[in-house]
Short mmCIF file of C-alpha atoms and ligand atoms in Angstrom, two decimals:
data_model
loop_
_atom_site.label_atom_id
_atom_site.label_comp_id
_atom_site.label_asym_id
_atom_site.label_seq_id
_atom_site.Cartn_x
_atom_site.Cartn_y
_atom_site.Cartn_z
CA UNK A 811 66.69 89.16 129.01
CA UNK A 812 63.68 88.99 126.96
CA UNK A 813 60.28 91.45 127.50
CA UNK A 814 59.19 92.79 128.96
CA UNK A 815 62.79 93.85 130.47
CA UNK A 816 64.23 94.69 126.99
CA UNK A 817 61.68 96.38 125.31
CA UNK A 818 63.60 97.55 121.90
CA UNK A 819 61.29 100.88 121.08
CA UNK A 820 62.72 102.32 124.30
CA UNK A 821 65.34 104.06 121.81
CA UNK A 822 62.92 105.05 119.13
CA UNK A 823 60.94 107.53 120.75
CA UNK A 824 62.54 110.46 119.98
CA UNK A 825 64.27 111.92 117.21
CA UNK A 826 67.71 112.68 119.65
CA UNK A 827 67.30 108.83 120.97
CA UNK A 828 67.05 107.90 117.29
CA UNK A 829 70.02 109.91 115.92
CA UNK A 830 72.08 108.93 118.76
CA UNK A 831 71.79 105.09 118.23
CA UNK A 832 72.10 105.73 114.27
CA UNK A 833 74.62 103.00 112.72
CA UNK A 834 74.70 104.97 109.02
CA UNK A 835 75.00 108.12 108.51
CA UNK A 836 75.32 109.42 104.75
CA UNK A 837 76.61 113.16 104.41
CA UNK A 838 77.25 114.54 100.47
CA UNK A 839 81.95 113.60 100.86
CA UNK A 840 79.84 109.87 100.14
CA UNK A 841 78.82 110.74 96.52
CA UNK A 842 80.58 111.11 93.39
CA UNK A 843 78.28 112.39 90.47
CA UNK A 844 78.29 112.11 87.13
CA UNK A 845 78.14 114.70 84.40
CA UNK A 846 77.04 114.34 80.59
CA UNK A 847 79.13 116.44 78.09
CA UNK A 848 79.10 117.32 74.45
CA UNK A 849 80.43 118.90 72.39
CA UNK A 850 80.06 122.35 71.67
CA UNK A 851 79.33 125.75 73.65
CA UNK A 852 76.69 127.34 75.62
CA UNK A 853 74.59 123.44 75.30
CA UNK A 854 72.43 122.76 78.46
CA UNK A 855 69.66 119.91 77.54
CA UNK A 856 67.61 118.68 79.48
CA UNK A 857 68.01 114.14 78.85
CA UNK A 858 64.73 112.74 78.13
CA UNK A 859 65.08 109.16 80.06
CA UNK A 860 66.83 110.77 82.93
CA UNK A 861 64.92 113.87 84.60
CA UNK A 862 66.77 116.78 85.72
CA UNK A 863 69.81 115.92 84.25
CA UNK A 864 71.43 118.08 81.60
CA UNK A 865 73.93 117.29 78.58
CA UNK A 866 76.21 119.75 78.53
CA UNK A 867 78.87 121.19 76.89
CA UNK A 868 82.63 121.38 78.42
CA UNK A 869 81.83 125.15 79.22
CA UNK A 870 78.27 124.51 81.23
CA UNK A 871 79.87 121.33 82.79
CA UNK A 872 82.51 123.72 84.60
CA UNK A 873 79.17 125.70 85.92
CA UNK A 874 78.18 122.23 86.87
CA UNK A 875 81.42 120.81 88.95
CA UNK A 876 81.08 124.43 90.45
CA UNK A 877 78.50 123.77 91.67
CA UNK A 878 78.76 120.36 93.15
CA UNK A 879 81.81 121.05 94.49
CA UNK A 880 80.08 123.95 96.02
CA UNK A 881 77.91 121.33 98.00
CA UNK A 882 80.54 119.69 99.40
CA UNK A 883 80.50 116.89 97.06
CA UNK A 884 84.09 115.74 96.43
CA UNK A 885 84.24 114.04 93.05
CA UNK A 886 82.40 114.11 89.26
CA UNK A 887 82.05 111.25 86.87
CA UNK A 888 82.61 112.28 83.41
CA UNK A 889 80.78 110.96 80.15
CA UNK A 890 80.51 112.09 76.69
CA UNK A 891 78.46 112.26 73.32
CA UNK A 892 81.54 112.65 70.70
CA UNK A 893 80.81 114.21 67.57
CA UNK A 894 81.71 111.61 65.18
CA UNK A 895 81.52 108.05 66.35
CA UNK A 896 84.04 105.14 64.23
CA UNK A 897 84.46 101.53 64.55
CA UNK A 898 87.37 102.25 67.10
CA UNK A 899 85.80 104.46 68.45
CA UNK A 900 88.53 107.05 67.99
CA UNK A 901 87.30 109.82 69.62
CA UNK A 902 88.13 108.96 72.69
CA UNK A 903 91.24 108.66 72.77
CA UNK A 904 92.20 112.25 71.32
CA UNK A 905 93.94 115.13 73.45
CA UNK A 906 90.99 117.51 72.23
CA UNK A 907 88.57 115.19 73.03
CA UNK A 908 85.13 116.46 74.54
CA UNK A 909 85.94 114.77 77.99
CA UNK A 910 89.90 115.90 77.88
CA UNK A 911 89.21 118.94 77.41
CA UNK A 912 86.84 119.34 79.95
CA UNK A 913 88.58 117.73 82.68
CA UNK A 914 91.39 120.11 81.56
CA UNK A 915 89.05 123.03 82.36
CA UNK A 916 87.48 122.02 85.66
CA UNK A 917 90.93 121.80 86.76
CA UNK A 918 92.24 124.62 86.03
CA UNK A 919 89.18 126.95 87.77
CA UNK A 920 88.41 123.75 90.44
CA UNK A 921 91.47 121.96 91.72
CA UNK A 922 90.25 120.91 94.33
CA UNK A 923 87.09 118.87 92.80
CA UNK A 924 88.15 115.15 91.95
CA UNK A 925 88.01 114.36 89.03
CA UNK A 926 87.46 111.00 87.40
CA UNK A 927 86.79 109.57 84.33
CA UNK A 928 84.76 106.88 82.94
CA UNK A 929 86.48 104.29 80.34
CA UNK A 930 85.08 102.97 77.78
CA UNK A 931 84.08 103.01 73.94
CA UNK A 932 80.10 102.09 73.76
CA UNK A 933 79.92 105.68 73.42
CA UNK A 934 82.57 106.53 70.69
CA UNK A 935 81.80 103.19 68.32
CA UNK A 936 79.55 103.41 65.69
CA UNK A 937 78.44 100.18 66.65
CA UNK A 938 77.88 100.68 70.30
CA UNK A 939 80.12 98.42 71.64
CA UNK A 940 82.76 98.63 74.47
CA UNK A 941 85.43 97.41 72.10
CA UNK A 942 86.80 96.79 68.61
CA UNK A 943 84.62 94.09 67.06
CA UNK A 944 85.87 90.21 65.74
CA UNK A 945 83.22 87.75 64.09
CA UNK A 946 80.63 89.74 65.95
CA UNK A 947 82.06 89.98 69.25
CA UNK A 948 84.68 92.32 71.58
CA UNK A 949 88.52 91.32 70.95
CA UNK A 950 89.29 91.70 74.52
CA UNK A 951 93.48 92.01 73.68
CA UNK A 952 93.12 94.43 70.31
CA UNK A 953 90.32 96.40 72.85
CA UNK A 954 93.23 96.60 75.53
CA UNK A 955 95.54 98.92 73.53
CA UNK A 956 93.33 100.95 72.13
CA UNK A 957 92.46 100.89 76.30
CA UNK A 958 95.66 102.43 77.07
CA UNK A 959 95.68 105.25 74.68
CA UNK A 960 92.26 106.37 76.21
CA UNK A 961 93.70 105.73 79.48
CA UNK A 962 96.46 108.33 79.23
CA UNK A 963 94.51 110.98 76.99
CA UNK A 964 92.54 111.13 80.04
CA UNK A 965 95.61 111.58 82.68
CA UNK A 966 97.33 114.08 80.38
CA UNK A 967 93.91 116.10 80.49
CA UNK A 968 94.97 116.15 84.36
CA UNK A 969 91.77 113.47 85.28
CA UNK A 970 92.48 112.35 89.23
CA UNK A 971 90.30 108.70 88.29
CA UNK A 972 90.01 106.40 85.94
CA UNK A 973 87.31 103.89 86.27
CA UNK A 974 87.25 101.37 82.99
CA UNK A 975 84.04 100.12 82.97
CA UNK A 976 84.36 97.94 79.78
CA UNK A 977 84.70 94.38 81.27
CA UNK A 978 87.92 93.53 79.53
CA UNK A 979 89.63 91.03 80.96
CA UNK A 980 92.94 92.35 82.35
CA UNK A 981 91.82 96.09 81.45
CA UNK A 982 94.01 97.32 85.55
CA UNK A 983 97.54 95.82 84.37
CA UNK A 984 96.97 97.66 80.78
CA UNK A 985 96.13 100.86 82.38
CA UNK A 986 98.52 100.28 84.89
CA UNK A 987 101.40 99.76 83.25
CA UNK A 988 101.08 103.00 80.28
CA UNK A 989 100.18 105.41 83.50
CA UNK A 990 103.16 104.25 85.28
CA UNK A 991 105.30 103.99 82.41
CA UNK A 992 104.34 107.85 81.79
CA UNK A 993 104.72 109.00 85.17
CA UNK A 994 101.37 108.72 86.04
CA UNK A 995 102.46 106.90 89.09
CA UNK A 996 99.51 108.76 91.28
CA UNK A 997 96.75 108.18 88.78
CA UNK A 998 94.18 106.66 90.64
CA UNK A 999 91.98 103.08 89.01
CA UNK A 1000 88.80 102.95 90.07
CA UNK A 1001 87.98 99.25 87.90
CA UNK A 1002 83.74 98.80 87.21
CA UNK A 1003 85.30 95.37 89.07
CA UNK A 1004 81.52 93.51 88.54
CA UNK A 1005 79.50 94.90 86.50
CA UNK A 1006 76.43 93.38 85.51
CA UNK A 1007 74.49 92.69 82.83
CA UNK A 1008 71.96 94.80 83.44
CA UNK A 1009 68.42 95.98 82.23
CA UNK A 1010 68.44 98.88 84.55
CA UNK A 1011 71.48 100.68 81.87
CA UNK A 1012 68.31 101.31 79.35
CA UNK A 1013 68.11 104.68 80.47
CA UNK A 1014 71.47 105.91 80.42
CA UNK A 1015 71.83 103.98 76.86
CA UNK A 1016 69.45 107.00 75.80
CA UNK A 1017 71.14 109.17 77.22
CA UNK A 1018 74.30 108.75 75.28
CA UNK A 1019 73.45 106.56 71.77
CA UNK A 1020 75.14 103.51 73.54
CA UNK A 1021 72.37 100.94 72.58
CA UNK A 1022 74.69 98.66 70.67
CA UNK A 1023 73.72 97.55 67.44
CA UNK A 1024 73.76 94.66 66.95
CA UNK A 1025 73.49 91.68 70.11
CA UNK A 1026 73.80 92.62 73.32
CA UNK A 1027 76.51 92.94 76.47
CA UNK A 1028 76.28 89.21 78.34
CA UNK A 1029 79.70 88.38 76.43
CA UNK A 1030 81.79 90.58 78.73
CA UNK A 1031 79.11 91.99 81.04
CA UNK A 1032 78.46 89.34 84.37
CA UNK A 1033 75.34 87.27 84.39
CA UNK A 1034 73.27 88.42 87.44
CA UNK A 1035 72.69 85.41 88.73
CA UNK A 1036 76.53 84.65 89.79
CA UNK A 1037 77.56 85.61 93.38
CA UNK A 1038 80.99 83.61 93.33
CA UNK A 1039 81.94 85.34 90.08
CA UNK A 1040 81.54 88.91 91.33
CA UNK A 1041 84.15 87.93 93.70
CA UNK A 1042 86.88 86.38 91.98
CA UNK A 1043 86.13 89.85 89.36
CA UNK A 1044 87.08 91.35 91.94
CA UNK A 1045 89.96 89.38 93.32
CA UNK A 1046 91.95 89.63 90.28
CA UNK A 1047 91.04 93.35 89.46
CA UNK A 1048 92.58 94.07 93.37
CA UNK A 1049 95.69 91.80 91.98
CA UNK A 1050 95.77 93.83 89.26
CA UNK A 1051 96.51 96.68 91.01
CA UNK A 1052 92.99 98.54 90.79
CA UNK A 1053 92.21 101.16 93.99
CA UNK A 1054 89.13 101.36 94.51
CA UNK A 1055 86.57 98.78 93.24
CA UNK A 1056 83.28 98.93 92.27
CA UNK A 1057 79.91 96.56 91.67
CA UNK A 1058 77.35 98.01 89.55
CA UNK A 1059 74.38 98.04 89.89
CA UNK A 1060 73.43 98.82 93.19
CA UNK A 1061 69.92 98.27 94.07
CA UNK A 1062 69.64 94.79 92.35
CA UNK A 1063 73.37 93.62 93.60
CA UNK A 1064 73.13 95.24 97.55
CA UNK A 1065 74.34 91.39 98.66
CA UNK A 1066 77.45 91.45 95.86
CA UNK A 1067 78.17 94.95 97.77
CA UNK A 1068 77.61 93.27 101.40
CA UNK A 1069 79.87 90.60 100.47
CA UNK A 1070 83.02 92.43 98.99
CA UNK A 1071 82.24 94.97 102.00
CA UNK A 1072 83.76 91.41 104.03
CA UNK A 1073 85.67 90.11 102.01
CA UNK A 1074 88.34 92.75 101.32
CA UNK A 1075 90.07 95.68 102.81
CA UNK A 1076 89.42 97.68 99.81
CA UNK A 1077 87.73 100.73 99.10
CA UNK A 1078 83.76 100.51 97.43
CA UNK A 1079 82.63 101.70 95.07
CA UNK A 1080 78.77 101.20 93.79
CA UNK A 1081 76.59 102.51 90.64
CA UNK A 1082 73.21 103.33 91.82
CA UNK A 1083 72.82 103.29 88.40
CA UNK A 1084 70.48 105.22 85.81
CA UNK A 1085 67.41 102.64 85.59
CA UNK A 1086 67.38 103.18 89.40
CA UNK A 1087 67.62 106.75 89.25
CA UNK A 1088 64.25 106.47 86.85
CA UNK A 1089 62.16 104.01 88.11
CA UNK A 1090 62.49 105.92 91.69
CA UNK A 1091 62.08 109.96 89.32
CA UNK A 1092 59.06 107.67 87.38
CA UNK A 1093 56.60 106.64 90.82
CA UNK A 1094 57.84 109.36 92.11
CA UNK A 1095 56.27 111.56 89.83
CA UNK A 1096 52.98 109.53 89.66
CA UNK A 1097 51.83 110.22 92.48
CA UNK A 1098 52.81 106.65 94.14
CA UNK A 1099 55.88 107.16 95.90
CA UNK A 1100 57.08 109.98 98.13
CA UNK A 1101 60.51 110.46 95.99
CA UNK A 1102 62.73 112.40 98.71
CA UNK A 1103 61.76 109.78 101.36
CA UNK A 1104 62.40 107.09 98.80
CA UNK A 1105 65.94 108.72 97.67
CA UNK A 1106 66.85 108.65 100.69
CA UNK A 1107 66.08 105.40 102.61
CA UNK A 1108 68.34 103.72 98.78
CA UNK A 1109 71.18 105.98 99.27
CA UNK A 1110 71.38 104.91 102.88
CA UNK A 1111 70.67 101.38 101.89
CA UNK A 1112 73.52 101.33 99.67
CA UNK A 1113 75.46 102.67 102.16
CA UNK A 1114 74.77 100.24 105.00
CA UNK A 1115 75.47 97.04 102.63
CA UNK A 1116 79.53 98.42 102.55
CA UNK A 1117 79.81 100.96 100.51
CA UNK A 1118 82.44 104.11 100.71
CA UNK A 1119 81.86 105.73 97.15
CA UNK A 1120 78.40 105.91 95.41
CA UNK A 1121 77.79 107.06 92.24
CA UNK A 1122 74.31 108.46 91.66
CA UNK A 1123 72.89 110.88 89.87
CA UNK A 1124 70.43 112.13 93.28
CA UNK A 1125 74.18 113.56 94.78
CA UNK A 1126 73.51 116.91 93.80
CA UNK A 1127 69.68 116.74 94.64
CA UNK A 1128 70.85 114.57 97.67
CA UNK A 1129 73.69 117.62 98.75
CA UNK A 1130 70.87 120.33 98.89
CA UNK A 1131 68.70 118.61 101.41
CA UNK A 1132 71.45 118.00 103.31
CA UNK A 1133 72.64 121.69 103.37
CA UNK A 1134 68.75 122.81 104.10
CA UNK A 1135 68.89 120.64 107.67
CA UNK A 1136 66.75 118.18 105.48
CA UNK A 1137 68.33 114.88 105.57
CA UNK A 1138 68.06 113.70 109.60
CA UNK A 1139 71.78 113.10 110.40
C1 PBG B 1781 79.86 102.47 79.48
C2 PBG B 1781 78.62 102.42 80.48
C3 PBG B 1781 77.96 102.11 81.60
C4 PBG B 1781 77.27 102.68 82.14
C5 PBG B 1781 77.90 103.63 82.40
N1 PBG B 1781 79.05 102.72 81.97
C6 PBG B 1781 76.81 101.34 80.36
C7 PBG B 1781 76.44 100.11 80.17
O1 PBG B 1781 77.89 99.45 80.32
O2 PBG B 1781 76.13 99.93 78.78
C8 PBG B 1781 75.79 102.56 82.84
C9 PBG B 1781 75.49 103.65 84.02
C10 PBG B 1781 73.96 103.37 83.95
O3 PBG B 1781 73.39 103.33 83.54
O4 PBG B 1781 73.48 104.60 85.02
N2 PBG B 1781 79.74 101.17 79.75
#
């Protein structure tokens, strides 16, 4: 029955009524926190393009991981800048590489924390592309071969979840069979299934020095205009055996997140990427927006769209507020 019988404002009158009918709730258990690793010892250096985030050496990363775990965040996502880069990104599959060492150290000291590794080559290649270059483009199948090596090195180190982010065709099949053949049946694959060629990765590329030396990533990452293609990408990764599928970036792609949620019964992750973080931080620093409020609203929107796991640079900040009771729940 319409007005005056139905009054939508009736349930908005008090904080308690609002809490009773709140449809979406965000808790630290929804979040995954990225960590940026560098070689060395005792290093903790703020990343200029990502205020509040740091380049950490392995020992410092373990301390950071402890804090993250204590805040109730169940998982971390590891990235690294290697000491040396080459055309193949060979530093990415060394058993004593920065990522591999850190996975081992975290699993030794905080075994309950789920460790996810980003599997890609752009941080490790001298040209900054996500694989092996032939004729000025990334060679898909040649890249798959070294992908298997990198996946195995992460699994040997003890990674719980491996997340291929290079958008190579067949990457999930390649990883699944390499992992299974080597006794890593339990290693989870979280595929960057629908990853768009996005301007929102700018601050990340500065943080890991992975801006391509020539060209761009449009021959492997998706055209931002394409929603149906995103669903096909997700379908393929499910068929290939992905355990969790991801949409990236999040904010400009909430429609894609929602469509994937409606269509597939799969655990769904979304990456609230560096540019999304930087925009809020920058506007808040200028005093143009209330940074805390906009952060909460942003994370909530990603969850409401249908996400199970949100990878966000805000994870720690959110969890700290949550612990203080400053998040409406
Ligand atoms: C590696 C990778 C990227 C991001 C995550 N993994 C960068 C890229 O594709 O250029 C971006 C994350 C962010 O912007 O926060 N391929």
